[in-house]
Amino acid sequence: RDIAEFCGFSQGMCYSFESPKVFDKLLIPEDSDLRKTVTISNPLGEDFSIMRTISLNGMLTSLSTNYNRRNKDVRLYELGNIYLPKQVPVTELPEERMQFTLGMYGEGDFFTLKGVVEEFLTKIGMHEKIEYDPNAGKPYLHPGRQANISYAGKVIGYIGEVPPTVASNYAIKDRV
């Protein structure tokens, strides 16, 4: 949190419950494992009927709220869980995985965020060379502006720009 705030990010808080419609908003294919979710037995409504498997919807919703309130140069971070079921239908507790998510629009670009990621990794003691693989294959990120982040030969995350189609699904008319 301290490093993100030092780099100019404010903390955002997002719900762990989501709507199944978020997968279409994010252009996630029908056969993606991300669509295999934990369904809530007694949800408050369809908008809160599944446990999230990706943190991007919450971040884009928060950025959209800021954008539509005409806030400029917004930088947000979130520390929150995603829930990955071991099998569907769910018969045992899902894997709960803590995610650190950064999101921004306005001042800065892909390379600005790449610098923040490198600053973060260095400050937490990860001093080996960080590698970027542009063949990340994330459908919810711009094809030419995305990369997997690898450290010591292991993919630890990804970075990218949201394509205009996805940004417009969240009523954002800026690069995100």
GROMACS .gro file of N, CA and C in nm:
model
  528
    1ARG      N    1   0.083  -0.119   0.000
    1ARG     CA    2   0.000   0.000   0.000
    1ARG      C    3   0.087   0.125   0.000
    2ASP      N    4   0.192   0.124   0.084
    2ASP     CA    5   0.279   0.242   0.093
    2ASP      C    6   0.345   0.272  -0.041
    3ILE      N    7   0.390   0.169  -0.110
    3ILE     CA    8   0.458   0.189  -0.238
    3ILE      C    9   0.360   0.243  -0.342
    4ALA      N   10   0.241   0.186  -0.349
    4ALA     CA   11   0.140   0.233  -0.444
    4ALA      C   12   0.104   0.379  -0.415
    5GLU      N   13   0.086   0.412  -0.289
    5GLU     CA   14   0.052   0.549  -0.253
    5GLU      C   15   0.168   0.644  -0.280
    6PHE      N   16   0.291   0.599  -0.259
    6PHE     CA   17   0.409   0.679  -0.292
    6PHE      C   18   0.413   0.711  -0.441
    7CYS      N   19   0.367   0.615  -0.523
    7CYS     CA   20   0.364   0.633  -0.669
    7CYS      C   21   0.240   0.708  -0.717
    8GLY      N   22   0.161   0.759  -0.625
    8GLY     CA   23   0.047   0.843  -0.662
    8GLY      C   24  -0.085   0.772  -0.678
    9PHE      N   25  -0.097   0.649  -0.630
    9PHE     CA   26  -0.222   0.571  -0.641
    9PHE      C   27  -0.301   0.583  -0.511
   10SER      N   28  -0.433   0.587  -0.524
   10SER     CA   29  -0.524   0.587  -0.409
   10SER      C   30  -0.590   0.450  -0.402
   11GLN      N   31  -0.623   0.410  -0.279
   11GLN     CA   32  -0.682   0.277  -0.262
   11GLN      C   33  -0.828   0.278  -0.302
   12GLY      N   34  -0.867   0.175  -0.377
   12GLY     CA   35  -1.006   0.152  -0.412
   12GLY      C   36  -1.051   0.023  -0.348
   13MET      N   37  -1.177   0.014  -0.318
   13MET     CA   38  -1.232  -0.108  -0.260
   13MET      C   39  -1.342  -0.158  -0.353
   14CYS      N   40  -1.339  -0.285  -0.388
   14CYS     CA   41  -1.436  -0.343  -0.480
   14CYS      C   42  -1.501  -0.465  -0.417
   15TYR      N   43  -1.622  -0.495  -0.461
   15TYR     CA   44  -1.693  -0.611  -0.411
   15TYR      C   45  -1.634  -0.739  -0.468
   16SER      N   46  -1.644  -0.847  -0.391
   16SER     CA   47  -1.604  -0.979  -0.440
   16SER      C   48  -1.718  -1.046  -0.515
   17PHE      N   49  -1.839  -0.994  -0.501
   17PHE     CA   50  -1.956  -1.046  -0.572
   17PHE      C   51  -1.974  -0.968  -0.702
   18GLU      N   52  -2.005  -1.038  -0.810
   18GLU     CA   53  -2.025  -0.971  -0.938
   18GLU      C   54  -2.139  -1.035  -1.016
   19SER      N   55  -2.167  -0.975  -1.129
   19SER     CA   56  -2.267  -1.028  -1.221
   19SER      C   57  -2.198  -1.114  -1.326
   20PRO      N   58  -2.262  -1.219  -1.374
   20PRO     CA   59  -2.204  -1.298  -1.483
   20PRO      C   60  -2.188  -1.216  -1.611
   21LYS      N   61  -2.256  -1.104  -1.621
   21LYS     CA   62  -2.248  -1.017  -1.740
   21LYS      C   63  -2.111  -0.951  -1.756
   22VAL      N   64  -2.030  -0.947  -1.648
   22VAL     CA   65  -1.900  -0.880  -1.659
   22VAL      C   66  -1.809  -0.949  -1.761
   23PHE      N   67  -1.826  -1.078  -1.780
   23PHE     CA   68  -1.741  -1.150  -1.875
   23PHE      C   69  -1.763  -1.101  -2.017
   24ASP      N   70  -1.889  -1.070  -2.051
   24ASP     CA   71  -1.918  -1.015  -2.183
   24ASP      C   72  -1.863  -0.873  -2.196
   25LYS      N   73  -1.874  -0.793  -2.089
   25LYS     CA   74  -1.821  -0.656  -2.092
   25LYS      C   75  -1.670  -0.656  -2.114
   26LEU      N   76  -1.603  -0.759  -2.061
   26LEU     CA   77  -1.457  -0.770  -2.072
   26LEU      C   78  -1.413  -0.849  -2.195
   27LEU      N   79  -1.508  -0.892  -2.277
   27LEU     CA   80  -1.480  -0.969  -2.399
   27LEU      C   81  -1.412  -1.103  -2.372
   28ILE      N   82  -1.444  -1.163  -2.260
   28ILE     CA   83  -1.385  -1.292  -2.223
   28ILE      C   84  -1.461  -1.402  -2.297
   29PRO      N   85  -1.390  -1.490  -2.370
   29PRO     CA   86  -1.456  -1.594  -2.449
   29PRO      C   87  -1.542  -1.688  -2.364
   30GLU      N   88  -1.643  -1.745  -2.428
   30GLU     CA   89  -1.738  -1.835  -2.361
   30GLU      C   90  -1.669  -1.955  -2.297
   31ASP      N   91  -1.560  -2.004  -2.357
   31ASP     CA   92  -1.493  -2.124  -2.307
   31ASP      C   93  -1.380  -2.095  -2.208
   32SER      N   94  -1.365  -1.970  -2.166
   32SER     CA   95  -1.256  -1.932  -2.076
   32SER      C   96  -1.278  -1.989  -1.935
   33ASP      N   97  -1.169  -2.029  -1.871
   33ASP     CA   98  -1.176  -2.076  -1.732
   33ASP      C   99  -1.223  -1.966  -1.638
   34LEU      N  100  -1.205  -1.840  -1.677
   34LEU     CA  101  -1.249  -1.729  -1.592
   34LEU      C  102  -1.401  -1.729  -1.573
   35ARG      N  103  -1.473  -1.792  -1.665
   35ARG     CA  104  -1.620  -1.800  -1.655
   35ARG      C  105  -1.666  -1.912  -1.563
   36LYS      N  106  -1.573  -1.995  -1.517
   36LYS     CA  107  -1.607  -2.101  -1.421
   36LYS      C  108  -1.603  -2.038  -1.282
   37THR      N  109  -1.721  -2.014  -1.226
   37THR     CA  110  -1.731  -1.933  -1.105
   37THR      C  111  -1.800  -2.007  -0.991
   38VAL      N  112  -1.782  -1.949  -0.873
   38VAL     CA  113  -1.859  -1.991  -0.757
   38VAL      C  114  -1.988  -1.910  -0.760
   39THR      N  115  -2.102  -1.981  -0.767
   39THR     CA  116  -2.231  -1.915  -0.770
   39THR      C  117  -2.284  -1.902  -0.627
   40ILE      N  118  -2.333  -1.784  -0.594
   40ILE     CA  119  -2.388  -1.758  -0.460
   40ILE      C  120  -2.524  -1.827  -0.449
   41SER      N  121  -2.546  -1.900  -0.341
   41SER     CA  122  -2.671  -1.974  -0.322
   41SER      C  123  -2.792  -1.883  -0.307
   42ASN      N  124  -2.775  -1.775  -0.233
   42ASN     CA  125  -2.887  -1.685  -0.206
   42ASN      C  126  -2.842  -1.541  -0.233
   43PRO      N  127  -2.822  -1.505  -0.362
   43PRO     CA  128  -2.767  -1.374  -0.394
   43PRO      C  129  -2.866  -1.260  -0.370
   44LEU      N  130  -2.813  -1.139  -0.357
   44LEU     CA  131  -2.897  -1.020  -0.343
   44LEU      C  132  -2.967  -0.987  -0.475
   45GLY      N  133  -2.917  -1.040  -0.583
   45GLY     CA  134  -2.971  -1.018  -0.717
   45GLY      C  135  -2.869  -1.066  -0.818
   46GLU      N  136  -2.902  -1.061  -0.946
   46GLU     CA  137  -2.810  -1.110  -1.049
   46GLU      C  138  -2.677  -1.033  -1.049
   47ASP      N  139  -2.681  -0.905  -1.015
   47ASP     CA  140  -2.559  -0.825  -1.016
   47ASP      C  141  -2.458  -0.868  -0.909
   48PHE      N  142  -2.501  -0.949  -0.814
   48PHE     CA  143  -2.411  -0.997  -0.709
   48PHE      C  144  -2.424  -1.149  -0.692
   49SER      N  145  -2.433  -1.222  -0.804
   49SER     CA  146  -2.466  -1.364  -0.796
   49SER      C  147  -2.348  -1.460  -0.807
   50ILE      N  148  -2.228  -1.407  -0.841
   50ILE     CA  149  -2.110  -1.494  -0.850
   50ILE      C  150  -1.993  -1.430  -0.777
   51MET      N  151  -1.895  -1.514  -0.740
   51MET     CA  152  -1.771  -1.464  -0.682
   51MET      C  153  -1.675  -1.435  -0.797
   52ARG      N  154  -1.605  -1.323  -0.790
   52ARG     CA  155  -1.520  -1.282  -0.901
   52ARG      C  156  -1.400  -1.374  -0.921
   53THR      N  157  -1.363  -1.393  -1.047
   53THR     CA  158  -1.246  -1.472  -1.083
   53THR      C  159  -1.138  -1.383  -1.142
   54ILE      N  160  -1.169  -1.254  -1.158
   54ILE     CA  161  -1.075  -1.156  -1.212
   54ILE      C  162  -1.109  -1.023  -1.146
   55SER      N  163  -1.007  -0.945  -1.114
   55SER     CA  164  -1.029  -0.819  -1.042
   55SER      C  165  -1.051  -0.699  -1.135
   56LEU      N  166  -1.039  -0.719  -1.265
   56LEU     CA  167  -1.044  -0.608  -1.360
   56LEU      C  168  -1.178  -0.536  -1.363
   57ASN      N  169  -1.289  -0.607  -1.352
   57ASN     CA  170  -1.420  -0.542  -1.356
   57ASN      C  171  -1.435  -0.439  -1.244
   58GLY      N  172  -1.397  -0.477  -1.124
   58GLY     CA  173  -1.407  -0.384  -1.011
   58GLY      C  174  -1.322  -0.260  -1.033
   59MET      N  175  -1.201  -0.279  -1.084
   59MET     CA  176  -1.112  -0.166  -1.109
   59MET      C  177  -1.171  -0.075  -1.217
   60LEU      N  178  -1.219  -0.134  -1.327
   60LEU     CA  179  -1.276  -0.052  -1.435
   60LEU      C  180  -1.403   0.019  -1.390
   61THR      N  181  -1.482  -0.043  -1.304
   61THR     CA  182  -1.602   0.022  -1.251
   61THR      C  183  -1.562   0.143  -1.166
   62SER      N  184  -1.460   0.129  -1.083
   62SER     CA  185  -1.413   0.241  -1.001
   62SER      C  186  -1.356   0.353  -1.089
   63LEU      N  187  -1.278   0.316  -1.190
   63LEU     CA  188  -1.223   0.417  -1.281
   63LEU      C  189  -1.336   0.486  -1.357
   64SER      N  190  -1.438   0.412  -1.397
   64SER     CA  191  -1.552   0.468  -1.468
   64SER      C  192  -1.626   0.570  -1.381
   65THR      N  193  -1.645   0.537  -1.256
   65THR     CA  194  -1.711   0.630  -1.164
   65THR      C  195  -1.633   0.760  -1.155
   66ASN      N  196  -1.502   0.750  -1.143
   66ASN     CA  197  -1.418   0.870  -1.137
   66ASN      C  198  -1.422   0.947  -1.269
   67TYR      N  199  -1.417   0.875  -1.379
   67TYR     CA  200  -1.419   0.939  -1.511
   67TYR      C  201  -1.549   1.017  -1.532
   68ASN      N  202  -1.660   0.955  -1.495
   68ASN     CA  203  -1.790   1.018  -1.515
   68ASN      C  204  -1.817   1.132  -1.416
   69ARG      N  205  -1.736   1.142  -1.314
   69ARG     CA  206  -1.742   1.258  -1.222
   69ARG      C  207  -1.638   1.363  -1.261
   70ARG      N  208  -1.580   1.344  -1.380
   70ARG     CA  209  -1.485   1.437  -1.440
   70ARG      C  210  -1.355   1.454  -1.360
   71ASN      N  211  -1.316   1.350  -1.289
   71ASN     CA  212  -1.186   1.351  -1.221
   71ASN      C  213  -1.078   1.324  -1.323
   72LYS      N  214  -0.971   1.400  -1.319
   72LYS     CA  215  -0.863   1.385  -1.415
   72LYS      C  216  -0.747   1.307  -1.354
   73ASP      N  217  -0.673   1.239  -1.438
   73ASP     CA  218  -0.550   1.172  -1.396
   73ASP      C  219  -0.571   1.084  -1.273
   74VAL      N  220  -0.657   0.986  -1.284
   74VAL     CA  221  -0.690   0.898  -1.172
   74VAL      C  222  -0.599   0.776  -1.172
   75ARG      N  223  -0.549   0.744  -1.053
   75ARG     CA  224  -0.466   0.625  -1.030
   75ARG      C  225  -0.521   0.554  -0.908
   76LEU      N  226  -0.562   0.428  -0.927
   76LEU     CA  227  -0.618   0.350  -0.817
   76LEU      C  228  -0.545   0.217  -0.802
   77TYR      N  229  -0.545   0.165  -0.679
   77TYR     CA  230  -0.495   0.030  -0.656
   77TYR      C  231  -0.595  -0.043  -0.568
   78GLU      N  232  -0.593  -0.174  -0.577
   78GLU     CA  233  -0.677  -0.257  -0.492
   78GLU      C  234  -0.601  -0.381  -0.451
   79LEU      N  235  -0.615  -0.419  -0.326
   79LEU     CA  236  -0.570  -0.549  -0.276
   79LEU      C  237  -0.698  -0.626  -0.242
   80GLY      N  238  -0.726  -0.729  -0.319
   80GLY     CA  239  -0.849  -0.804  -0.296
   80GLY      C  240  -0.839  -0.944  -0.351
   81ASN      N  241  -0.927  -1.029  -0.305
   81ASN     CA  242  -0.924  -1.169  -0.346
   81ASN      C  243  -1.004  -1.194  -0.473
   82ILE      N  244  -0.959  -1.295  -0.546
   82ILE     CA  245  -1.039  -1.356  -0.650
   82ILE      C  246  -1.064  -1.499  -0.602
   83TYR      N  247  -1.165  -1.563  -0.659
   83TYR     CA  248  -1.206  -1.695  -0.612
   83TYR      C  249  -1.209  -1.792  -0.730
   84LEU      N  250  -1.119  -1.888  -0.728
   84LEU     CA  251  -1.103  -1.982  -0.838
   84LEU      C  252  -1.148  -2.121  -0.794
   85PRO      N  253  -1.264  -2.167  -0.845
   85PRO     CA  254  -1.312  -2.300  -0.804
   85PRO      C  255  -1.222  -2.409  -0.862
   86LYS      N  256  -1.207  -2.514  -0.784
   86LYS     CA  257  -1.126  -2.627  -0.830
   86LYS      C  258  -1.201  -2.708  -0.935
   87GLN      N  259  -1.334  -2.705  -0.927
   87GLN     CA  260  -1.419  -2.772  -1.025
   87GLN      C  261  -1.557  -2.708  -1.021
   88VAL      N  262  -1.631  -2.725  -1.131
   88VAL     CA  263  -1.767  -2.675  -1.140
   88VAL      C  264  -1.856  -2.792  -1.178
   89PRO      N  265  -1.965  -2.821  -1.108
   89PRO     CA  266  -2.015  -2.745  -0.994
   89PRO      C  267  -1.923  -2.757  -0.873
   90VAL      N  268  -1.929  -2.656  -0.790
   90VAL     CA  269  -1.839  -2.645  -0.675
   90VAL      C  270  -1.877  -2.747  -0.568
   91THR      N  271  -1.778  -2.827  -0.527
   91THR     CA  272  -1.801  -2.926  -0.421
   91THR      C  273  -1.709  -2.903  -0.302
   92GLU      N  274  -1.610  -2.814  -0.320
   92GLU     CA  275  -1.519  -2.780  -0.210
   92GLU      C  276  -1.485  -2.633  -0.220
   93LEU      N  277  -1.425  -2.581  -0.116
   93LEU     CA  278  -1.392  -2.438  -0.114
   93LEU      C  279  -1.300  -2.401  -0.230
   94PRO      N  280  -1.323  -2.285  -0.290
   94PRO     CA  281  -1.236  -2.243  -0.402
   94PRO      C  282  -1.102  -2.192  -0.351
   95GLU      N  283  -1.008  -2.179  -0.443
   95GLU     CA  284  -0.881  -2.116  -0.410
   95GLU      C  285  -0.904  -1.966  -0.400
   96GLU      N  286  -0.867  -1.907  -0.287
   96GLU     CA  287  -0.876  -1.762  -0.270
   96GLU      C  288  -0.736  -1.706  -0.296
   97ARG      N  289  -0.725  -1.622  -0.396
   97ARG     CA  290  -0.594  -1.568  -0.434
   97ARG      C  291  -0.596  -1.416  -0.422
   98MET      N  292  -0.506  -1.363  -0.341
   98MET     CA  293  -0.495  -1.218  -0.324
   98MET      C  294  -0.436  -1.158  -0.452
   99GLN      N  295  -0.499  -1.052  -0.501
   99GLN     CA  296  -0.455  -0.983  -0.622
   99GLN      C  297  -0.419  -0.839  -0.588
  100PHE      N  298  -0.310  -0.790  -0.644
  100PHE     CA  299  -0.275  -0.649  -0.636
  100PHE      C  300  -0.302  -0.592  -0.774
  101THR      N  301  -0.399  -0.502  -0.783
  101THR     CA  302  -0.442  -0.448  -0.911
  101THR      C  303  -0.419  -0.299  -0.915
  102LEU      N  304  -0.356  -0.253  -1.023
  102LEU     CA  305  -0.335  -0.110  -1.047
  102LEU      C  306  -0.418  -0.070  -1.167
  103GLY      N  307  -0.478   0.047  -1.163
  103GLY     CA  308  -0.553   0.099  -1.276
  103GLY      C  309  -0.536   0.249  -1.284
  104MET      N  310  -0.533   0.301  -1.407
  104MET     CA  311  -0.516   0.445  -1.423
  104MET      C  312  -0.567   0.492  -1.558
  105TYR      N  313  -0.598   0.619  -1.565
  105TYR     CA  314  -0.625   0.686  -1.692
  105TYR      C  315  -0.579   0.831  -1.677
  106GLY      N  316  -0.570   0.899  -1.790
  106GLY     CA  317  -0.524   1.038  -1.787
  106GLY      C  318  -0.374   1.045  -1.811
  107GLU      N  319  -0.305   1.119  -1.726
  107GLU     CA  320  -0.161   1.139  -1.739
  107GLU      C  321  -0.088   1.005  -1.725
  108GLY      N  322  -0.007   0.970  -1.823
  108GLY     CA  323   0.069   0.846  -1.819
  108GLY      C  324   0.020   0.748  -1.924
  109ASP      N  325   0.097   0.641  -1.943
  109ASP     CA  326   0.063   0.541  -2.043
  109ASP      C  327   0.115   0.405  -1.997
  110PHE      N  328   0.120   0.311  -2.090
  110PHE     CA  329   0.167   0.175  -2.063
  110PHE      C  330   0.305   0.178  -1.996
  111PHE      N  331   0.395   0.263  -2.046
  111PHE     CA  332   0.532   0.266  -1.995
  111PHE      C  333   0.539   0.332  -1.857
  112THR      N  334   0.448   0.424  -1.829
  112THR     CA  335   0.440   0.482  -1.695
  112THR      C  336   0.405   0.372  -1.595
  113LEU      N  337   0.304   0.293  -1.629
  113LEU     CA  338   0.261   0.185  -1.541
  113LEU      C  339   0.370   0.078  -1.528
  114LYS      N  340   0.440   0.052  -1.636
  114LYS     CA  341   0.552  -0.044  -1.632
  114LYS      C  342   0.657   0.003  -1.532
  115GLY      N  343   0.685   0.132  -1.529
  115GLY     CA  344   0.779   0.188  -1.432
  115GLY      C  345   0.731   0.172  -1.290
  116VAL      N  346   0.601   0.189  -1.267
  116VAL     CA  347   0.543   0.171  -1.134
  116VAL      C  348   0.557   0.025  -1.090
  117VAL      N  349   0.530  -0.068  -1.181
  117VAL     CA  350   0.543  -0.211  -1.150
  117VAL      C  351   0.688  -0.243  -1.112
  118GLU      N  352   0.784  -0.191  -1.188
  118GLU     CA  353   0.924  -0.218  -1.158
  118GLU      C  354   0.966  -0.155  -1.025
  119GLU      N  355   0.917  -0.036  -0.997
  119GLU     CA  356   0.944   0.029  -0.868
  119GLU      C  357   0.888  -0.055  -0.754
  120PHE      N  358   0.766  -0.102  -0.770
  120PHE     CA  359   0.702  -0.185  -0.668
  120PHE      C  360   0.782  -0.312  -0.642
  121LEU      N  361   0.817  -0.384  -0.749
  121LEU     CA  362   0.889  -0.510  -0.732
  121LEU      C  363   1.026  -0.490  -0.669
  122THR      N  364   1.095  -0.383  -0.707
  122THR     CA  365   1.225  -0.353  -0.648
  122THR      C  366   1.212  -0.322  -0.499
  123LYS      N  367   1.113  -0.240  -0.464
  123LYS     CA  368   1.094  -0.200  -0.324
  123LYS      C  369   1.056  -0.316  -0.233
  124ILE      N  370   0.989  -0.418  -0.287
  124ILE     CA  371   0.952  -0.532  -0.201
  124ILE      C  372   1.061  -0.639  -0.200
  125GLY      N  373   1.175  -0.609  -0.265
  125GLY     CA  374   1.290  -0.699  -0.256
  125GLY      C  375   1.309  -0.794  -0.371
  126MET      N  376   1.239  -0.773  -0.480
  126MET     CA  377   1.255  -0.860  -0.598
  126MET      C  378   1.354  -0.793  -0.692
  127HIS      N  379   1.482  -0.829  -0.677
  127HIS     CA  380   1.589  -0.757  -0.748
  127HIS      C  381   1.639  -0.826  -0.874
  128GLU      N  382   1.590  -0.947  -0.903
  128GLU     CA  383   1.631  -1.012  -1.027
  128GLU      C  384   1.566  -0.942  -1.146
  129LYS      N  385   1.615  -0.972  -1.265
  129LYS     CA  386   1.563  -0.909  -1.386
  129LYS      C  387   1.417  -0.947  -1.409
  130ILE      N  388   1.338  -0.845  -1.440
  130ILE     CA  389   1.197  -0.864  -1.472
  130ILE      C  390   1.186  -0.874  -1.624
  131GLU      N  391   1.112  -0.973  -1.671
  131GLU     CA  392   1.095  -0.991  -1.815
  131GLU      C  393   0.950  -0.972  -1.853
  132TYR      N  394   0.930  -0.923  -1.976
  132TYR     CA  395   0.796  -0.897  -2.027
  132TYR      C  396   0.776  -0.977  -2.155
  133ASP      N  397   0.668  -1.054  -2.160
  133ASP     CA  398   0.634  -1.133  -2.279
  133ASP      C  399   0.511  -1.071  -2.343
  134PRO      N  400   0.528  -1.011  -2.462
  134PRO     CA  401   0.414  -0.944  -2.527
  134PRO      C  402   0.306  -1.039  -2.578
  135ASN      N  403   0.328  -1.168  -2.569
  135ASN     CA  404   0.230  -1.267  -2.614
  135ASN      C  405   0.143  -1.315  -2.497
  136ALA      N  406   0.090  -1.220  -2.421
  136ALA     CA  407   0.010  -1.255  -2.303
  136ALA      C  408  -0.124  -1.318  -2.341
  137GLY      N  409  -0.182  -1.277  -2.453
  137GLY     CA  410  -0.306  -1.337  -2.501
  137GLY      C  411  -0.428  -1.307  -2.416
  138LYS      N  412  -0.432  -1.191  -2.351
  138LYS     CA  413  -0.548  -1.154  -2.270
  138LYS      C  414  -0.652  -1.086  -2.359
  139PRO      N  415  -0.773  -1.143  -2.374
  139PRO     CA  416  -0.872  -1.084  -2.464
  139PRO      C  417  -0.924  -0.949  -2.417
  140TYR      N  418  -0.910  -0.921  -2.289
  140TYR     CA  419  -0.960  -0.796  -2.232
  140TYR      C  420  -0.855  -0.684  -2.233
  141LEU      N  421  -0.739  -0.711  -2.297
  141LEU     CA  422  -0.635  -0.609  -2.312
  141LEU      C  423  -0.606  -0.587  -2.460
  142HIS      N  424  -0.558  -0.468  -2.491
  142HIS     CA  425  -0.525  -0.430  -2.628
  142HIS      C  426  -0.419  -0.526  -2.681
  143PRO      N  427  -0.440  -0.584  -2.802
  143PRO     CA  428  -0.346  -0.684  -2.854
  143PRO      C  429  -0.201  -0.637  -2.863
  144GLY      N  430  -0.177  -0.514  -2.897
  144GLY     CA  431  -0.040  -0.465  -2.911
  144GLY      C  432   0.015  -0.395  -2.789
  145ARG      N  433  -0.065  -0.389  -2.683
  145ARG     CA  434  -0.023  -0.317  -2.562
  145ARG      C  435  -0.050  -0.400  -2.437
  146GLN      N  436   0.007  -0.520  -2.434
  146GLN     CA  437  -0.007  -0.608  -2.319
  146GLN      C  438   0.116  -0.695  -2.307
  147ALA      N  439   0.141  -0.743  -2.187
  147ALA     CA  440   0.255  -0.832  -2.164
  147ALA      C  441   0.236  -0.907  -2.032
  148ASN      N  442   0.281  -1.032  -2.031
  148ASN     CA  443   0.295  -1.104  -1.905
  148ASN      C  444   0.421  -1.055  -1.836
  149ILE      N  445   0.417  -1.045  -1.704
  149ILE     CA  446   0.533  -1.005  -1.625
  149ILE      C  447   0.592  -1.131  -1.564
  150SER      N  448   0.720  -1.157  -1.593
  150SER     CA  449   0.786  -1.277  -1.539
  150SER      C  450   0.902  -1.237  -1.449
  151TYR      N  451   0.916  -1.313  -1.343
  151TYR     CA  452   1.025  -1.293  -1.248
  151TYR      C  453   1.083  -1.430  -1.217
  152ALA      N  454   1.213  -1.445  -1.236
  152ALA     CA  455   1.282  -1.571  -1.212
  152ALA      C  456   1.215  -1.686  -1.289
  153GLY      N  457   1.171  -1.657  -1.412
  153GLY     CA  458   1.113  -1.759  -1.498
  153GLY      C  459   0.967  -1.792  -1.471
  154LYS      N  460   0.903  -1.722  -1.378
  154LYS     CA  461   0.764  -1.750  -1.344
  154LYS      C  462   0.678  -1.626  -1.372
  155VAL      N  463   0.563  -1.649  -1.438
  155VAL     CA  464   0.470  -1.538  -1.463
  155VAL      C  465   0.407  -1.499  -1.330
  156ILE      N  466   0.423  -1.371  -1.293
  156ILE     CA  467   0.369  -1.322  -1.166
  156ILE      C  468   0.255  -1.221  -1.186
  157GLY      N  469   0.228  -1.186  -1.311
  157GLY     CA  470   0.121  -1.090  -1.337
  157GLY      C  471   0.119  -1.051  -1.483
  158TYR      N  472   0.044  -0.948  -1.511
  158TYR     CA  473   0.037  -0.896  -1.647
  158TYR      C  474   0.011  -0.747  -1.642
  159ILE      N  475   0.039  -0.683  -1.753
  159ILE     CA  476   0.022  -0.539  -1.765
  159ILE      C  477  -0.036  -0.511  -1.902
  160GLY      N  478  -0.117  -0.409  -1.914
  160GLY     CA  479  -0.171  -0.378  -2.045
  160GLY      C  480  -0.268  -0.263  -2.045
  161GLU      N  481  -0.302  -0.223  -2.166
  161GLU     CA  482  -0.402  -0.119  -2.187
  161GLU      C  483  -0.532  -0.186  -2.229
  162VAL      N  484  -0.642  -0.136  -2.175
  162VAL     CA  485  -0.773  -0.188  -2.211
  162VAL      C  486  -0.808  -0.137  -2.350
  163PRO      N  487  -0.857  -0.224  -2.440
  163PRO     CA  488  -0.893  -0.176  -2.574
  163PRO      C  489  -1.013  -0.081  -2.568
  164PRO      N  490  -1.027   0.005  -2.669
  164PRO     CA  491  -1.138   0.101  -2.669
  164PRO      C  492  -1.276   0.036  -2.654
  165THR      N  493  -1.295  -0.083  -2.709
  165THR     CA  494  -1.424  -0.152  -2.698
  165THR      C  495  -1.459  -0.179  -2.552
  166VAL      N  496  -1.363  -0.230  -2.476
  166VAL     CA  497  -1.387  -0.258  -2.334
  166VAL      C  498  -1.404  -0.127  -2.258
  167ALA      N  499  -1.319  -0.028  -2.285
  167ALA     CA  500  -1.331   0.101  -2.217
  167ALA      C  501  -1.469   0.161  -2.239
  168SER      N  502  -1.522   0.152  -2.361
  168SER     CA  503  -1.654   0.208  -2.389
  168SER      C  504  -1.764   0.130  -2.317
  169ASN      N  505  -1.743   0.000  -2.290
  169ASN     CA  506  -1.839  -0.077  -2.211
  169ASN      C  507  -1.851  -0.023  -2.069
  170TYR      N  508  -1.749   0.051  -2.025
  170TYR     CA  509  -1.748   0.112  -1.892
  170TYR      C  510  -1.766   0.264  -1.901
  171ALA      N  511  -1.804   0.314  -2.018
  171ALA     CA  512  -1.830   0.457  -2.041
  171ALA      C  513  -1.705   0.541  -2.014
  172ILE      N  514  -1.588   0.489  -2.051
  172ILE     CA  515  -1.463   0.563  -2.037
  172ILE      C  516  -1.415   0.595  -2.178
  173LYS      N  517  -1.392   0.722  -2.205
  173LYS     CA  518  -1.348   0.765  -2.338
  173LYS      C  519  -1.203   0.806  -2.337
  174ASP      N  520  -1.124   0.747  -2.252
  174ASP     CA  521  -0.982   0.777  -2.240
  174ASP      C  522  -0.907   0.644  -2.243
  175ARG      N  523  -0.776   0.651  -2.260
  175ARG     CA  524  -0.695   0.529  -2.254
  175ARG      C  525  -0.685   0.485  -2.109
  176VAL      N  526  -0.708   0.356  -2.086
  176VAL     CA  527  -0.710   0.301  -1.950
  176VAL      C  528  -0.607   0.190  -1.941
   0.00000   0.00000   0.00000
